Amino acid sequence: MPGRGKAIACLITLLIMNCIPSLLFLTINNAPEQYLPKSQPSVQFSDELRKEFPEDQVLMVLFEGEGLFSNEVLTKLEKATKAIKKHPKIDRVISVSAVDHIAGTADGFEVLPLMNSKRLRQVKESDRIAYIRDDRFALGALIGRQDDVLAMVVRPELLDDTKQRQEILGFALQELDKASLTSLITAVAGPVPLETYQLASMLRDTFTFVPVTVLLGLVLIALLFRRLLAVVMTLLTIGGVVNVTLLWFIPFGQPYTLISSMIPSLLAALTMAVLIHFYNGLRLASGFKLEGKKRVDWALAEIKKPATYTVATTAAGLLSLAASEIPPIRYFGIISALGILLGFAIVILLLPPIFTYWDKASWPSDNPLMKGLTRTVKKLTIIAIRYPVHVLVIFVIGLVIGIPQIFNVKAETNLLAFFADDHPITIATKKVEEKLTGVTPLEIVIDGDKRDAIKQLENLQLIKKIQTHATEMPEVEKAQSVVDFIEDMHWGFHEEDPSYRVIPDKQNLVNQYLLLYDGNDLYEIVNKEFKRTRILLNLNVHSSRDIRKVVKKLTEYLNANITPDLKWTISGYGKLFEDQEILLVQGQVNSLIGAVILIFVMMFLLWRKLSTALLTLFLNLAPVVVMFILMGLFSIWLDMATAMIAGVIVGIAVDDTIHLFHGFQHSVKHGANPLRALLKSYYQSGSAVTVTTIILGFQFSVLCFSLFQPTVHFGFLTAAGLITALIFDLILMPALIVMTFSFNK
Amino acid sequence: MKPTQWLSRFFLLGWFISLPVFATSDAEALAKRVYERPDGDDRASFGYMVLVEEGHKPRVRGMFSYGKDKSYSDVWSLIRFTSPKDIANTGLLTLDSEAKDSEQWVYLPGLDRVRRISSSRKGGRFVGSDIFYEDLQNRLYTKDNHKILGKAKVNKLDAIILESTPKKADDSAYSKKVSWIHESSLIALKVEYYQDGAAKPMKRLLVNKINKTQGYWTVLESTVTDLDSGHKTIMKVKNVLYDQGLADDMFTVQVLEDPSRETKYRPKQLEQK
């Protein structure tokens, strides 16, 4: 039987699609570099900088407890420092045993490790805290200002992905454990663990919420349609769509990131929406006593045009994110658009033969849930038709009250705020900042016009002035520059007389000090040409908005003070993070404009009438406005996680409008009275769109139970946007149709 | 008296002559022969240190260096920079001895005073070059264990590959050195330096030019390359004088802070080509 063969072939295809463990093939990488395009000037500058200077994305380990400065603990620390350094991906381990200390003696001068095994013998245990604190490089970085805490900084080489950061973190902790230091570790903070925690959170959410949302959808489908085949096919279709779509990351050369981790939930929900319309068609066809191929053909004919348009508009909404310059957002848009098209293709091509062959029994039509929904939809439609002006007035009043909230929406990303207050990384970061110094690195890069420009006395004085100014800013906890080394050399050569901890007044002496400097640390702050140097700042702020304020203040100061023969650039992790925010806002605006244009064009092609296209467009922009109102109301920032929600909402929300308006227009075209046409469309499709939205809303709401804030915001805003869109479609759209459509004709 | 080592040591030969010897094995015997390689009782030279960083014009420093062997393992040396102008007359005095740690003093004309430098700074970079202070010190061969790894050619010359590892890990900046010893001159034509037990070397010495002067094999040019950064230090000897009978008081703090007292022993300054 040809039908059977086709059905089996389709089923096997679906099963194969489900058997692809796509995540195993993906590069999982949520490194900050992923979030900025290579063409970005700050990224290019940063890449150039890293050729001469080390990475600023580090791992900080804080030690507290009894006997921290004892021979035993410090020896263990030295041992662990050496062991961790052996990892090929670790560039440097900075601890008291491995940091250069410039010191003066009665007749001499030395640059030696601050507190290695040799120093242990020289400095009494009772003097060690004071001795280490006296080193300006160690204070606030390796030893606390007040509390007796020690720190270790592990600096990796430039790493390719999050997996390597995870490996570094695991290796460092393992070596510290081998050295029996685990009991003294009270915090592990910095960009490396932050990123690994993000990865863990996003993977946990993928493996928790995708099955939960799918299961929830399956339960609802089972309750609504009471067809086992529908439940099984839903599971297989969603599995196939998600698996195959994720594989698209490979040809695009993109990793799986925090942003892309939202694709499985999104696709599961959107695919289910298409399926519900198909199943609703089958249910209606079954009600007309159609069977087999006729039933499937009827259902397909019923949904094909609106479903094609809804899929196309959803894909267009998602594709609008391709306008974002942030690669993960761009590819989120492109790949999820491909995913929704794939889902549609499966529903249109693979499911019909399966349902034609295996779907024998009739679909139950006495479903009380469906009946209840239909009744509610009917009531709402009638109210909207009877009182259109009231509906419109309430809508306008709601908007007027809500719109000021939009101005409270902040474009701000704070990676720490992605985690709950009691998350280990939040607690660790707070602790490090409280005991030591800020963990957000920022750097002022100064370029001279020729070799040795940085050695010049006048330039050193200027660098000192900038450093002092930066240190006086409340957001800056620590600042280091080349001047510190020169001052310490001068101080060391004068028996550590504090009055000599200044820049020498003779140029040749500066040059001779620098000739004599025999450590490595200096060249992490100035290049060997002495043409480029960095002033390293540790900020105690984390949000892009606060970092931007610091950058602005520094920019003003540098513009006013720096001499024409020097060039300056603000760079570092903090600056890249701030730039990312600018792109995020630009991307959001571009994406919204793109989505609006694309959807307007599609609406115009569908309705062939400007006023109708504008009406439906307006109805679908309203949920976006509501989304921004909610963001303002609940202090949800426009950040990495929420940046793509507007595009997603516009894309999904338009589905209901198309289904409802298409039914209305179709009936009018076939000569029906407009009022009748409106009621018929709402009675027939209203319950389906309501069911779809309820299922999608539930699925996205489940994400609110995540412990990871980006997932929570994505779930909450998408669910809220969809429910708002449904309410507008059920109440506002009939009111507007009544007010704008000539019902007297 | 044992042949002196200072000049060869300064020009990067000292790194491999300090190999341990327990005269029984071939490796130990070879290390001893290298350590005892004839290089005069004293020596004075003029040369250049050229620091090369890719993409930048090289930095050239002119300098005199003097060396004297006081005993089998006590070696004295003095380095005096002549150029560029801002570092001219900066000097470094090193007294190596088997009995105690090396002693080093530096003279900064800008400060017009001599200061002692910690002798334990073995891994410190000498004047920002790729040469460590340990490379300038006279490391006694008995401090290392030696092993012959085989034979190979370096620049078409036959060489024996000698691996040397410190007996006490904390008395060297290196965890291992592998030297390619030229059989007839006993000069190490190539040395690879390992740190912290790493599998790959961190820097490499290559001898580019050797010559016999006054009957002593002399390294005229060598290059040390930092294998991580690619930074290079080229050492060039332009003029060398052996066995002038350098006075003991040449190697004192007083001479270090008074360059005029050493001028009579200076070989002629030749321009760098």
GROMACS .gro file of C-alpha atoms in nm, chain B residues 4 35 61 76 81-82 98 105 108 125 162-163 217 228-229 250 265:
model
   17
  749THR     CA    1   8.945   3.060   3.355
  780TYR     CA    2   8.386   2.347   3.279
  806ARG     CA    3   7.413   4.851   2.401
  821TRP     CA    4   8.532   3.761   3.918
  826PHE     CA    5   7.808   4.985   2.965
  827THR     CA    6   7.930   5.252   2.724
  843GLU     CA    7   8.205   2.793   4.545
  850TRP     CA    8   7.693   4.503   4.297
  853LEU     CA    9   7.421   5.366   3.874
  870ARG     CA   10   6.673   3.912   3.353
  907LEU     CA   11   7.435   1.666   2.722
  908GLU     CA   12   7.139   1.696   2.957
  962TRP     CA   13   8.834   2.931   2.143
  973ASP     CA   14   5.755   3.216   2.409
  974SER     CA   15   5.775   3.580   2.304
  995MET     CA   16   8.992   4.575   3.918
 1010TYR     CA   17   9.270   4.742   3.045
   0.00000   0.00000   0.00000
